[in-house]
Coordinates of C-alpha atoms in Angstrom, one line a residue:
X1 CA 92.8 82.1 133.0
X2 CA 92.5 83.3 129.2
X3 CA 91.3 81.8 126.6
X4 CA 94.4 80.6 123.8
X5 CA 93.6 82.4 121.0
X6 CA 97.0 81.3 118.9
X7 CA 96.8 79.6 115.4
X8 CA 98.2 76.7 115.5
X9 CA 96.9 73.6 113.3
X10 CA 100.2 71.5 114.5
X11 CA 97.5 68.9 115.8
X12 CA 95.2 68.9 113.1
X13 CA 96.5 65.6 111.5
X14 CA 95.9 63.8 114.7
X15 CA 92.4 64.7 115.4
X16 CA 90.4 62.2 114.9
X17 CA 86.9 62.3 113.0
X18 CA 83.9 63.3 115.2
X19 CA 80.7 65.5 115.0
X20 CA 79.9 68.5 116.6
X21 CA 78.4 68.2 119.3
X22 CA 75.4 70.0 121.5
X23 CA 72.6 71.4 119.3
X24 CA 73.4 71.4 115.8
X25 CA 71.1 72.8 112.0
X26 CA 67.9 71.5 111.7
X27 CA 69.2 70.5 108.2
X28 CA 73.1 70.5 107.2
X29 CA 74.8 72.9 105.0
X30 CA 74.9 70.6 102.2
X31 CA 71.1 70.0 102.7
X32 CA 69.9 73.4 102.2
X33 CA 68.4 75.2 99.3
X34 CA 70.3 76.4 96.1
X35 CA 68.9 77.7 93.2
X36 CA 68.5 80.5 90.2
X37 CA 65.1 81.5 91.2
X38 CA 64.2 84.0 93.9
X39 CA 60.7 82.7 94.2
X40 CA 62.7 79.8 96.4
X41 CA 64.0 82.1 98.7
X42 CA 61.5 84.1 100.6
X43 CA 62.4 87.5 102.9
X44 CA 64.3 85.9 105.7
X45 CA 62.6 85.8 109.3
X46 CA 63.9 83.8 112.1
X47 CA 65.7 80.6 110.4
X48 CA 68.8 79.4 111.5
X49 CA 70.6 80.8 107.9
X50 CA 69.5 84.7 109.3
X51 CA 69.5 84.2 113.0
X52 CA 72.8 86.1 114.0
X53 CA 71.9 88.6 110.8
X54 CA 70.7 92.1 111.5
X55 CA 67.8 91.1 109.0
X56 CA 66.0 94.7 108.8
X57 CA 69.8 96.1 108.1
X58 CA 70.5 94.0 105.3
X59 CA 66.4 94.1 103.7
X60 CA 66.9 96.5 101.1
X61 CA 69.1 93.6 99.3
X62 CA 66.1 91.1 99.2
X63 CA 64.4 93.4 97.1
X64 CA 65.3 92.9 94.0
X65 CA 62.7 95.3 91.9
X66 CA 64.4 97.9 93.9
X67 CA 68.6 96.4 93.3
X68 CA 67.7 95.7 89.8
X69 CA 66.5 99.5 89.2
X70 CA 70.1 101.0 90.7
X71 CA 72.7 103.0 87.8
X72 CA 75.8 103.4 88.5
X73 CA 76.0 102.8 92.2
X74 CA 79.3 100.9 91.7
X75 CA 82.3 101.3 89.5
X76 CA 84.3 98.4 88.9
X77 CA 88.4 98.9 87.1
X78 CA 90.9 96.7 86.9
X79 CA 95.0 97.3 86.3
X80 CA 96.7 95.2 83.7
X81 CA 98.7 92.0 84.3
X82 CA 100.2 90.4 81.3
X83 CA 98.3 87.2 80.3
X84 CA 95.2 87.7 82.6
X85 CA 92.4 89.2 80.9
X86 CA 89.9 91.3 82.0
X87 CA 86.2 91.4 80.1
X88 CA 82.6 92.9 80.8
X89 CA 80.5 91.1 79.5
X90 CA 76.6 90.9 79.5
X91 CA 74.5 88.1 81.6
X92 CA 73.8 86.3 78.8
X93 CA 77.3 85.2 78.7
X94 CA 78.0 81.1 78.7
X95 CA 80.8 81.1 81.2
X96 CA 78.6 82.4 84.0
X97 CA 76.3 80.3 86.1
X98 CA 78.6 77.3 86.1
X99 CA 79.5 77.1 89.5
X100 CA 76.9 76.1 91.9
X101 CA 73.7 78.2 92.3
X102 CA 72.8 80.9 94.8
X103 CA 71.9 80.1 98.5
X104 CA 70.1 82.5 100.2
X105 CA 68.1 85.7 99.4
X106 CA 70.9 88.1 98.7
X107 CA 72.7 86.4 96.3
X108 CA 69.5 85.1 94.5
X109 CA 68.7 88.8 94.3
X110 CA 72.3 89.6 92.9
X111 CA 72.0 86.8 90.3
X112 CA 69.2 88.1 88.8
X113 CA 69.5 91.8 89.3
X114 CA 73.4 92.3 87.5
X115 CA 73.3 93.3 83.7
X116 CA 76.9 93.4 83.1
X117 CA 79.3 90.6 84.6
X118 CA 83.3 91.3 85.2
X119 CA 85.1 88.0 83.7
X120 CA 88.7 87.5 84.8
X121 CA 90.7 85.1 83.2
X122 CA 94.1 83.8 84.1
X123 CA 95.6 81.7 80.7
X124 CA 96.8 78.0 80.9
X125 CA 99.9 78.3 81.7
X126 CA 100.7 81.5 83.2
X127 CA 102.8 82.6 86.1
X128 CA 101.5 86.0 87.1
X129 CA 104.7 88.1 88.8
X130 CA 102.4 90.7 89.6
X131 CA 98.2 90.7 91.3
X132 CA 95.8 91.4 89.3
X133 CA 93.8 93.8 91.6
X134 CA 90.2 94.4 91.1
X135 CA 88.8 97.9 92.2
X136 CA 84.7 98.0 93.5
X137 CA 84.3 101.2 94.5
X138 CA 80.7 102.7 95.8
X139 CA 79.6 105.6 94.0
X140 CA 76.7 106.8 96.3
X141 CA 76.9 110.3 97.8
X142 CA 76.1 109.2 101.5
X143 CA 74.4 106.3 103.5
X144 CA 70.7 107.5 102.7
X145 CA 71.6 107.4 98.9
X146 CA 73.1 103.9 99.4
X147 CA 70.2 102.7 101.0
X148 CA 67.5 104.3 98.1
X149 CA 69.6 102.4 95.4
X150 CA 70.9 99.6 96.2
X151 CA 72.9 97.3 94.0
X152 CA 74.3 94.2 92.6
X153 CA 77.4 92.4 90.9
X154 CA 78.8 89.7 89.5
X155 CA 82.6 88.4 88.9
X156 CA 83.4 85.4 87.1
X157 CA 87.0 84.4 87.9
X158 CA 88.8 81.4 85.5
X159 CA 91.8 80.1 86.5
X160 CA 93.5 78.0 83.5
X161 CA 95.4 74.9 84.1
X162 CA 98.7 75.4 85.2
X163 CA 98.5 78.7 85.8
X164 CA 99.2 81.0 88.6
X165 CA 98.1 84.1 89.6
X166 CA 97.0 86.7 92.7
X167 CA 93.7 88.4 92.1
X168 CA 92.3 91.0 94.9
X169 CA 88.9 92.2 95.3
X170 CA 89.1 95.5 96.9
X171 CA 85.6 97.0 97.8
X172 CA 85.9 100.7 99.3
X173 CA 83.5 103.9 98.8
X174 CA 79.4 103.7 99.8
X175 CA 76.8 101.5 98.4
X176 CA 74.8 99.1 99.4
X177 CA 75.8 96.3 97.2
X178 CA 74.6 92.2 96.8
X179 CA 77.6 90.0 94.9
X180 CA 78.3 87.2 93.4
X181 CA 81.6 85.4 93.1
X182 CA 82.4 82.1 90.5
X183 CA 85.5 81.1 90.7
X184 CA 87.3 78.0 88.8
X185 CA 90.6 76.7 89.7
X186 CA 91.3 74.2 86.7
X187 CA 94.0 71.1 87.4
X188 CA 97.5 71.9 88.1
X189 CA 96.8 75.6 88.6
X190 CA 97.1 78.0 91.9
X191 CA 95.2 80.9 92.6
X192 CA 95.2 83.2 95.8
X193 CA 92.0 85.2 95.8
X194 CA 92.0 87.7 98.5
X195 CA 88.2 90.0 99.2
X196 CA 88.9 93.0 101.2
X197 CA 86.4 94.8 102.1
X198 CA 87.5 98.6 103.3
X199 CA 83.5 100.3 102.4
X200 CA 83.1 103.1 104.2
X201 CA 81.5 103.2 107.8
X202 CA 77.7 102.6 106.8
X203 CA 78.4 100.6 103.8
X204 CA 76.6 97.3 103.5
X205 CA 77.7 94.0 101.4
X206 CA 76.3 90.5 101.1
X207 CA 78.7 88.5 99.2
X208 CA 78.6 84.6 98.3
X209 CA 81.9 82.9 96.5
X210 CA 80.9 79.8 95.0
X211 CA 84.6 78.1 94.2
X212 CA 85.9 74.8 92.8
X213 CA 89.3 73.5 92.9
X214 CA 90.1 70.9 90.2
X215 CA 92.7 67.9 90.2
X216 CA 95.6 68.6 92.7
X217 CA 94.9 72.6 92.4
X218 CA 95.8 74.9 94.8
X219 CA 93.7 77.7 96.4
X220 CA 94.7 80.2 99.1
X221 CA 91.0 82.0 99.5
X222 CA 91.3 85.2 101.8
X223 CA 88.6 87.1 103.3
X224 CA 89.6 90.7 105.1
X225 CA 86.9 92.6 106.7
X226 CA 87.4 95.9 108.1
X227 CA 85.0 98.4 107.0
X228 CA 81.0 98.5 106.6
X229 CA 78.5 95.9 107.5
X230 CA 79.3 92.3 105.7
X231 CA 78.0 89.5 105.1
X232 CA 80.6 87.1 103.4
X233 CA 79.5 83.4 102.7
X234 CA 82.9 81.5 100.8
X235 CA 81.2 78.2 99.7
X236 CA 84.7 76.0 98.6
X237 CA 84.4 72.9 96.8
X238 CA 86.4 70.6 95.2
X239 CA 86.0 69.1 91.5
X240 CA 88.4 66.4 91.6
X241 CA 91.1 64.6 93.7
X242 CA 94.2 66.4 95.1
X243 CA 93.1 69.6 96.0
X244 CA 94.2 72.2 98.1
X245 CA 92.3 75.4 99.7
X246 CA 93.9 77.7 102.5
X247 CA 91.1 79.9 103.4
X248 CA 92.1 82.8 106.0
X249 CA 89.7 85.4 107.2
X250 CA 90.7 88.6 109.2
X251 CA 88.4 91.2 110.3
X252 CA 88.7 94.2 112.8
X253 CA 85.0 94.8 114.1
X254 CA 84.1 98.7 115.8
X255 CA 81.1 99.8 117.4
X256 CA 77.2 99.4 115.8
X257 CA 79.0 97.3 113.1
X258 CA 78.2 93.8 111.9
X259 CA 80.6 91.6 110.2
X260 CA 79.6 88.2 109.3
X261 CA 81.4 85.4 107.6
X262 CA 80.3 82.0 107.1
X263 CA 83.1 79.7 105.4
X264 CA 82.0 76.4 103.9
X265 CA 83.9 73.9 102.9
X266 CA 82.6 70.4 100.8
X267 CA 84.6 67.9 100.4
X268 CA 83.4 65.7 97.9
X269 CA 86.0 64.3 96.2
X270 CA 89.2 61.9 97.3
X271 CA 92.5 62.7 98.8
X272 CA 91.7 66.5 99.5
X273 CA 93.0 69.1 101.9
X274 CA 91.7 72.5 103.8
X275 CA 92.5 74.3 106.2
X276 CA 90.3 77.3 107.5
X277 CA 91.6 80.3 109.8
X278 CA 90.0 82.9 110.8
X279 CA 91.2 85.7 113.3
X280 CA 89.2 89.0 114.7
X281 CA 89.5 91.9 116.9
X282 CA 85.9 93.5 118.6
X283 CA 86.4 96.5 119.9
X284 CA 82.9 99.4 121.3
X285 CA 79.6 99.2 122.1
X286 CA 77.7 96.5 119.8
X287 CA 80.0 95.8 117.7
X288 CA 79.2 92.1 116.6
X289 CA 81.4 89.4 114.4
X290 CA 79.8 86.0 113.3
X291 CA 81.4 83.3 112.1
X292 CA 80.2 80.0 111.2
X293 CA 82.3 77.9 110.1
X294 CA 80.4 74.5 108.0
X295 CA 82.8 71.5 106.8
X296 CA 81.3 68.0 104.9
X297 CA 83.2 65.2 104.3
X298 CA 81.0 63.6 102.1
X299 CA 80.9 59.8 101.4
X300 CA 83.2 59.6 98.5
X301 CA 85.4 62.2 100.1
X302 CA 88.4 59.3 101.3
X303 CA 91.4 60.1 102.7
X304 CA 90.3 64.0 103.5
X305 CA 92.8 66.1 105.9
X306 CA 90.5 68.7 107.1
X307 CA 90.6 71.5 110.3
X308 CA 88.6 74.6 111.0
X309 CA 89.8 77.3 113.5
X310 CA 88.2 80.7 114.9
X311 CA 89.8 83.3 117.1
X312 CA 88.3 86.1 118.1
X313 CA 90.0 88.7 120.8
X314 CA 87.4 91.0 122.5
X315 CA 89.5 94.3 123.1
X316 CA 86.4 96.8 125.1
X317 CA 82.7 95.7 126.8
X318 CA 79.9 95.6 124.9
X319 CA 81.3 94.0 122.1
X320 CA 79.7 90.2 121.1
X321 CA 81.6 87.6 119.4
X322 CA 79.4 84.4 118.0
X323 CA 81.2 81.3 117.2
X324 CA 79.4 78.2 115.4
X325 CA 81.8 75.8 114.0
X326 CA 79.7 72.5 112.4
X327 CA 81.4 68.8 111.2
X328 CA 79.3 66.5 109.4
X329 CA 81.1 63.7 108.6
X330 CA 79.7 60.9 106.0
X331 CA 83.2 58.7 105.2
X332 CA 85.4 57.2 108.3
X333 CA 87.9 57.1 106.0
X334 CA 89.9 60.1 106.5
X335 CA 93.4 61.6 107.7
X336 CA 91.9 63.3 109.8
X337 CA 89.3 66.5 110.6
X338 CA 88.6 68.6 113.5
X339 CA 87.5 72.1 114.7
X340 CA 88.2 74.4 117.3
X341 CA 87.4 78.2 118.5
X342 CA 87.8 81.0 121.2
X343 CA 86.4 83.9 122.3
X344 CA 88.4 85.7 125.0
X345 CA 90.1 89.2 126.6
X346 CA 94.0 89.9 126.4
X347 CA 96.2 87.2 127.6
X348 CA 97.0 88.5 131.2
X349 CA 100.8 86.6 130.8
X350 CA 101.6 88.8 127.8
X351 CA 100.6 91.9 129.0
X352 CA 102.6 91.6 132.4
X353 CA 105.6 90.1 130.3
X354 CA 105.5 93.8 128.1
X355 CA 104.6 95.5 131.4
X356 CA 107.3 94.4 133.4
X357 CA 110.0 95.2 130.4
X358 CA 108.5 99.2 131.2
X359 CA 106.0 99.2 128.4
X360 CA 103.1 101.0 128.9
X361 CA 100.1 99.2 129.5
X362 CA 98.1 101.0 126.4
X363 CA 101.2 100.0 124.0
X364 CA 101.6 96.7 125.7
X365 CA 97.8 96.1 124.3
X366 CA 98.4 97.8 120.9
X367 CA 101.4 94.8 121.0
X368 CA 99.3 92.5 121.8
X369 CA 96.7 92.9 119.1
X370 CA 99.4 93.5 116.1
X371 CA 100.9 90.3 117.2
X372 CA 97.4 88.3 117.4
X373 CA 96.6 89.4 113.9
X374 CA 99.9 89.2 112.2
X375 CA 100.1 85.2 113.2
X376 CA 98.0 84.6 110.2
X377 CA 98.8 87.6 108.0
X378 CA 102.3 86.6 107.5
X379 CA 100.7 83.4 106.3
X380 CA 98.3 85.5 103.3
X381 CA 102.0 85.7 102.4
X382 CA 100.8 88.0 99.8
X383 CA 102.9 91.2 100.8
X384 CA 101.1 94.1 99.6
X385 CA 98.2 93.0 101.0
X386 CA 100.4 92.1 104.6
X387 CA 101.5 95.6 104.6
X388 CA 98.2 97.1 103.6
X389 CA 96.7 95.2 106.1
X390 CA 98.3 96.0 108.9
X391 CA 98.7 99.4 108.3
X392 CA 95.0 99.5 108.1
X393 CA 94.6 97.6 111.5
X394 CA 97.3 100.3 113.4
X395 CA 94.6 103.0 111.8
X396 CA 91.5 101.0 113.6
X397 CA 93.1 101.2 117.0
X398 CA 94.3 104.7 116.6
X399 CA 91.1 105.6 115.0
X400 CA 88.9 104.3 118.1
X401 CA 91.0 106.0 121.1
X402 CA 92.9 104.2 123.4
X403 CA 91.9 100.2 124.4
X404 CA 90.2 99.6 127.8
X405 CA 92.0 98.6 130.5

């Protein structure tokens, strides 16, 4: 029998609270280290924050004598959107380092490595008709060049109260590239942030997003994975009572590549909501998705509505899929929280259902994997990035030959 790998949270109001159980962190999320200074973060080994990591991949962004000494590895441009500005400014800048502090050792190494920051500001007040679309493009000449320079950056993102905007991160070319991501979503305002990471085949990235919603703000946060080796940690908070985050992830995972994503969510503050999806496909030999998925509902944290969900659809053999989702739960009263994920094959009803309607068996599949991911990217609702997306999830499966039967 399959595995049910839908999205649905229709029951996540009537879960009730409880902790994950078997083995859990030797210390929570919340617990763990945060800070400025690299000397707090040694080179990872065998902790439980690096265990599904391809540590030896990812080393030349704990080095940060080596980050700090790339030029011009990456080349960041923005379009114009009337009222959002757009500034680079230098590290010294005030509005930078006000949203939590780094938590591992790539993003203490892309704190201190960056010399110039890229600020986006939305203005109090504004209704943004059209996204405001970010462009990091890798300027190495090949993978061996990406690996001798490696490289850092660092986005400051303000969202003004009562405003609303789209902003879109779009990472494509080579580099080997450590990031940092502050975001502010100020009272009253919404802001759908969407990362999408197209890098080239042996591109690497280690990205954190440290974010706060304010008072009754709204935050649609989506992650989209489909090229390079990642590493993308969204650490969501909340600032005061009322908020809101949607946080989607979708990635498409081929063979040799890792993609990891590890979504946190704190609730710290009354009367808040999230809801977390995230959706992949794993298709060739190796190919290996992580995601683990952390939610706290701290004590002051009343009246949270909380629910974490991962899919992931295995299309060939020797692909891997690891699934870690982790409640910790400090206030009974709540609406309600709750987690859930799969790993699984095609579902054998669907297929025969296409099969027996004289679809091919190779198209029945192709319909069956559009269909798994386009549950949740009609709900980016966010459509150039829909159509975008999809269009670059048709190229992956014709791209990689025809799925196993």
């Amino acid at each position: 029998m399959s595995q049910n790998l839908a999205t649905d949270h229709s029951q996540a109001k009537l879960v009730g609270a409880h902790s994950h159980g078997g083995p859990r962190y030797v210390s929570s999320r919340a617990d763990r280290k945060t800070s400025f200074d690299l000397a707090d973060f040694p080179i990872p080994t065998k902790e439980e924050e690096w265990r599904f990591t391809p540590r030896k991949r990812f080393a030349p962004l704990f080095d940060l004598e080596a980050v700090s000494a790339a030029k011009d590895q990456v080349k960041v441009t923005a379009n114009q959107v009337e009222g959002i500005s757009v500034q680079n400014v230098e590290r010294t800048d005030e509005r930078l380092g006000q949203v939590g502090q780094p938590g591992d050792r790539a993003s203490a190494v892309a704190w201190n490595a960056f010399n110039q920051a890229t600020v986006v500001t939305i203005g109090a007040g504004v209704q943004a008709t059209q996204a405001l679309v970010v462009e990091i493009t890798g300027q190495a000449k090949d993978a061996d060049d990406a690996a001798a320079h490696p490289s850092a950056g660092h986005l400051r993102i303000i969202a003004e109260t009562g405003s609303k905007a789209t902003v879109v991160l779009s990472h494509k070319g080579m580099a080997y590239y450590t990031q940092g991501v502050e975001v502010s979503v100020a009272p009253d305002a919404e802001l759908t942030l969407v990362t999408n990471q197209e890098w080239d085949d042996h591109a690497l990235h280690a990205s954190q997003h440290r974010v706060e919603v304010g008072a009754n703000a709204t935050l649609k946060h989506v992650v989209v994975s489909l090229g390079g080796d990642v590493r993308i940690s969204p650490e969501l908070g909340f600032s005061g009572e009322g908020g809101h985050i949607d946080a989607y992830g979708v990635y498409f995972t081929d063979a040799g590549q890792h993609q990891e994503h590890r979504p946190y969510v704190a609730h710290t503050e009354p009367h808040c909501y999230s809801r977390v999806t995230y959706k992949g496909a794993l298709q060739g030999k190796d190919a290996h998705a992580v995601w683990v998925g952390d939610c706290l509902i701290g004590r002051r944290a009343r009246g949270t509505d909380t629910y974490e969900l991962n899919r992931n659809l295995v299309l060939t053999t020797g692909a891997k899929a690891d699934s870690v989702p982790n409640l910790e739960i400090e206030n009974g009263q709540i609406e309600g929280a709750g987690h859930a994920s799969a790993t699984g094959r095609f579902d054998d009803e669907q297929l025969f259902y296409l099969r027996a309607r004289g679809i091919p068996e190779i198209e029945a599949r192709r319909l069956v994997v559009l269909g798994f991911f386009n549950e949740i990217v009609a709900e980016i609702a966010v459509p150039e990035v829909e159509e975008r997306l999809m269009s670059a999830i048709e190229a992956e499966l014709e791209v990689n030959g025809l799925l196993e039967a």
